[in-house]
């Protein structure tokens, strides 16, 4: 059976949760391999909206093994709340279907406080983080001073590690004008979180290897988007992990030869949350229309998203650095009713034309988009289930995206509900 990686092909918020949920029916295992609770994957099933932050989207299906890999950073308090919420709505009836990597790093209270204090100190130069502590947690991981999920289950070791880390963390907080922490203030709630999470902690790399050997179909679920990758995104306006497809191997503990296909998720337009360059951004009535019609508000923070026309330069870049074999196009329905659509096909930067993306945020901030126009269409798309039933102009728009990126559009989403999805080619078939 094929093993498929799903990645965001823009700046995140592309609708990965819905696509993962749609394809989970064909998979045996769903793996979340990077990122933290700043990711919010929104699913709408039978009119009911569920937002998942750390648990893989496959949890909405019975009988699917869901793994959270070593590349993820976990907030224990939020994770316990999320698990309780899923159980309350009838999901996760079998706890053995969720496994958390013992090597996943833990977001501590001082990470969250440091994150917010640093953003305040940056003032006008703020990155636009969610303040969830993800960056400082990854920082500690790389500095080899982090706390891993397995450490939570060893109280004596945990107390020593946190005590050592607090010496420096409290110094940083005081320097930023914030309150330091007391050791017991951190350890007491962690004890209860550890008790609740202990049944889920496992060697997920080993468990995943067993599934691969048995020929199980595996779906790898990424968080955020390509242009937020710490190495390949619009640095420094990026997240703290590798969001591109290669991270599926390192963040889950399998070899890259186990991956068969990479699917990039893209909206039919472009959005971005937080600061940083956004060449096709619209600050006019059209941008406001896209925000309202597309419900473009952060699933985690509620922040309004910046909206703009589709950027084919970004998509070509995503295709290259991820090795995309196909695209899943979401929110095509949102464009219905607009008389004229635009696609950014290149940039002009300091008088020079560019057809390929530079990840240099400073240069990209000066980019003026070069557009081509396409006629829009009237009428809703949500009731359509066959690609040939789409309006002619909608199909032409999709075909142009394929032509500009060199990647087939295998899936077209025409609404928020699970069934409002047209599958032209199933990557698991």
XYZ file of N, CA, C and O in Angstrom, residues 193-259:
268
model
N -0.514 15.680 34.615
C -0.491 15.525 33.154
C 0.233 14.241 32.771
O -0.202 13.507 31.868
N 1.338 13.956 33.449
C 2.109 12.745 33.153
C 1.273 11.499 33.418
O 1.310 10.532 32.648
N 0.509 11.514 34.501
C -0.341 10.359 34.820
C -1.368 10.125 33.722
O -1.616 8.986 33.305
N -1.957 11.219 33.217
C -2.995 11.100 32.192
C -2.428 10.661 30.840
O -3.095 9.954 30.079
N -1.212 11.087 30.539
C -0.643 10.804 29.217
C 0.146 9.507 29.161
O 0.429 8.989 28.070
N 0.512 8.964 30.309
C 1.355 7.767 30.361
C 0.851 6.613 29.500
O 1.654 5.946 28.812
N -0.471 6.320 29.446
C -0.925 5.188 28.629
C -0.674 5.353 27.136
O -0.690 4.366 26.386
N -0.425 6.599 26.685
C -0.258 6.856 25.261
C 1.208 6.893 24.826
O 1.503 6.888 23.629
N 2.137 6.970 25.775
C 3.551 7.156 25.457
C 4.151 5.847 24.953
O 3.966 4.789 25.555
N 4.891 5.926 23.828
C 5.439 4.711 23.211
C 6.637 5.062 22.342
O 6.922 6.237 22.078
N 7.337 4.035 21.887
C 8.387 4.190 20.873
C 7.677 4.172 19.528
O 7.467 3.118 18.920
N 7.263 5.339 19.063
C 6.442 5.405 17.856
C 7.232 5.072 16.598
O 6.659 4.610 15.612
N 8.536 5.306 16.600
C 9.358 4.918 15.453
C 9.312 3.405 15.258
O 9.166 2.904 14.139
N 9.425 2.679 16.360
C 9.365 1.222 16.303
C 7.982 0.749 15.858
O 7.855 -0.157 15.018
N 6.944 1.379 16.401
C 5.579 1.008 16.024
C 5.324 1.277 14.545
O 4.698 0.468 13.845
N 5.841 2.392 14.054
C 5.650 2.744 12.647
C 6.408 1.795 11.730
O 5.905 1.389 10.674
N 7.614 1.422 12.134
C 8.392 0.464 11.336
C 7.649 -0.858 11.185
O 7.664 -1.478 10.105
N 6.981 -1.295 12.235
C 6.204 -2.541 12.173
C 5.062 -2.402 11.183
O 4.756 -3.344 10.432
N 4.424 -1.236 11.160
C 3.331 -1.011 10.214
C 3.837 -1.014 8.774
O 3.182 -1.541 7.869
N 5.004 -0.409 8.552
C 5.599 -0.391 7.206
C 5.905 -1.812 6.747
O 5.626 -2.191 5.598
N 6.481 -2.621 7.626
C 6.818 -4.006 7.273
C 5.582 -4.816 6.887
O 5.647 -5.701 6.029
N 4.458 -4.488 7.521
C 3.226 -5.219 7.237
C 2.488 -4.678 6.015
O 1.417 -5.176 5.666
N 3.067 -3.660 5.370
C 2.454 -3.123 4.164
C 1.235 -2.263 4.409
O 0.397 -2.096 3.523
N 1.141 -1.704 5.610
C 0.010 -0.831 5.915
C 0.098 0.472 5.130
O 1.200 0.960 4.844
N -1.034 1.060 4.818
C -1.079 2.369 4.163
C -0.942 3.456 5.228
O -1.696 3.482 6.201
N 0.024 4.363 5.029
C 0.341 5.375 6.041
C 0.163 6.764 5.460
O 0.621 7.055 4.351
N -0.499 7.613 6.209
C -0.723 9.000 5.819
C 0.027 9.892 6.800
O -0.213 9.848 8.011
N 0.959 10.689 6.294
C 1.769 11.590 7.112
C 1.172 12.992 7.032
O 1.041 13.556 5.946
N 0.836 13.540 8.192
C 0.136 14.822 8.264
C 1.081 15.927 8.731
O 1.539 15.931 9.870
N 1.367 16.863 7.837
C 2.216 17.990 8.204
C 1.402 19.129 8.801
O 0.177 19.185 8.687
N 2.092 20.045 9.439
C 1.459 21.241 10.003
C 2.106 22.481 9.383
O 3.205 22.422 8.853
N 1.406 23.614 9.458
C 1.843 24.866 8.837
C 2.023 24.676 7.314
O 1.342 23.865 6.713
N 2.929 25.416 6.693
C 3.078 25.347 5.248
C 4.513 25.536 4.814
O 5.376 25.952 5.603
N 4.764 25.262 3.537
C 6.123 25.286 2.983
C 6.847 26.599 3.244
O 8.022 26.615 3.623
N 6.156 27.716 3.065
C 6.801 29.029 3.194
C 7.039 29.432 4.649
O 7.588 30.496 4.921
N 6.649 28.533 5.578
C 6.947 28.740 6.999
C 8.051 27.813 7.482
O 8.376 27.793 8.666
N 8.656 27.051 6.581
C 9.744 26.140 6.939
C 10.938 26.932 7.477
O 11.310 27.968 6.917
N 11.546 26.443 8.544
C 12.654 27.161 9.184
C 13.846 27.327 8.250
O 14.597 28.306 8.354
N 14.031 26.388 7.309
C 15.142 26.475 6.355
C 14.717 27.036 5.004
O 15.478 27.770 4.372
N 13.531 26.687 4.552
C 13.125 27.001 3.180
C 12.001 28.026 3.093
O 11.523 28.315 1.992
N 11.591 28.580 4.224
C 10.536 29.578 4.232
C 11.063 30.999 4.165
O 12.251 31.241 3.937
N 10.148 31.960 4.350
C 10.504 33.376 4.249
C 11.111 33.845 5.576
O 10.530 34.644 6.313
N 12.278 33.330 5.867
C 13.021 33.584 7.100
C 13.285 35.080 7.274
O 13.639 35.754 6.304
N 13.114 35.666 8.464
C 12.828 35.023 9.755
C 11.349 34.862 10.081
O 11.005 34.457 11.186
N 10.472 35.185 9.120
C 9.035 35.105 9.377
C 8.543 33.686 9.088
O 7.788 33.444 8.135
N 9.002 32.771 9.919
C 8.755 31.351 9.709
C 8.413 30.711 11.053
O 8.485 31.354 12.101
N 8.058 29.433 11.009
C 7.858 28.682 12.238
C 9.191 28.081 12.672
O 10.228 28.365 12.064
N 9.184 27.241 13.696
C 10.439 26.773 14.291
C 10.796 25.346 13.901
O 11.704 24.757 14.488
N 10.097 24.781 12.925
C 10.367 23.407 12.513
C 10.424 23.321 10.999
O 10.075 24.272 10.293
N 10.841 22.176 10.494
C 10.827 21.927 9.053
C 9.443 21.446 8.651
O 8.980 20.389 9.087
N 8.777 22.239 7.838
C 7.397 21.951 7.438
C 7.319 21.241 6.095
O 6.222 20.871 5.661
N 8.449 21.094 5.421
C 8.447 20.471 4.104
C 8.431 18.947 4.229
O 8.609 18.383 5.306
N 8.242 18.277 3.104
C 7.961 16.840 3.109
C 9.094 16.000 3.690
O 8.842 14.936 4.259
N 10.336 16.462 3.556
C 11.464 15.680 4.071
C 11.354 15.451 5.577
O 11.861 14.451 6.102
N 10.671 16.352 6.271
C 10.530 16.231 7.721
C 9.661 15.049 8.119
O 9.690 14.622 9.275
N 8.891 14.503 7.185
C 8.057 13.344 7.514
C 8.920 12.166 7.948
O 8.527 11.391 8.826
N 10.094 12.027 7.342
C 10.995 10.925 7.707
C 11.684 11.204 9.037
O 11.643 10.382 9.953
N 12.310 12.375 9.161
C 13.051 12.677 10.391
C 12.123 12.863 11.583
O 12.484 12.560 12.721
N 10.915 13.350 11.348
C 9.997 13.628 12.442
C 9.175 12.437 12.886
O 8.409 12.540 13.849
N 9.333 11.298 12.184
C 8.579 10.108 12.574
C 9.470 8.895 12.788
O 9.049 7.908 13.390
N 10.721 8.963 12.295
C 11.656 7.877 12.542
C 11.604 6.747 11.544
O 11.844 5.591 11.883
N 11.273 7.082 10.271
C 11.364 6.094 9.199
C 12.316 6.608 8.129
O 12.668 7.791 8.104
N 12.732 5.734 7.233
C 13.592 6.154 6.135
C 12.788 6.786 5.015
O 11.613 6.458 4.815
N 13.391 7.703 4.255
C 12.658 8.391 3.176
C 12.201 7.462 2.063
O 11.264 7.789 1.332
N 12.823 6.292 1.923
C 12.395 5.361 0.886
C 11.030 4.745 1.175
O 10.440 4.104 0.298
N 10.514 4.951 2.382
C 9.183 4.433 2.725
C 8.070 5.349 2.229
O 6.896 5.013 2.339
N 8.432 6.509 1.678
C 7.432 7.484 1.216
C 7.221 7.337 -0.285
O 8.181 7.331 -1.063
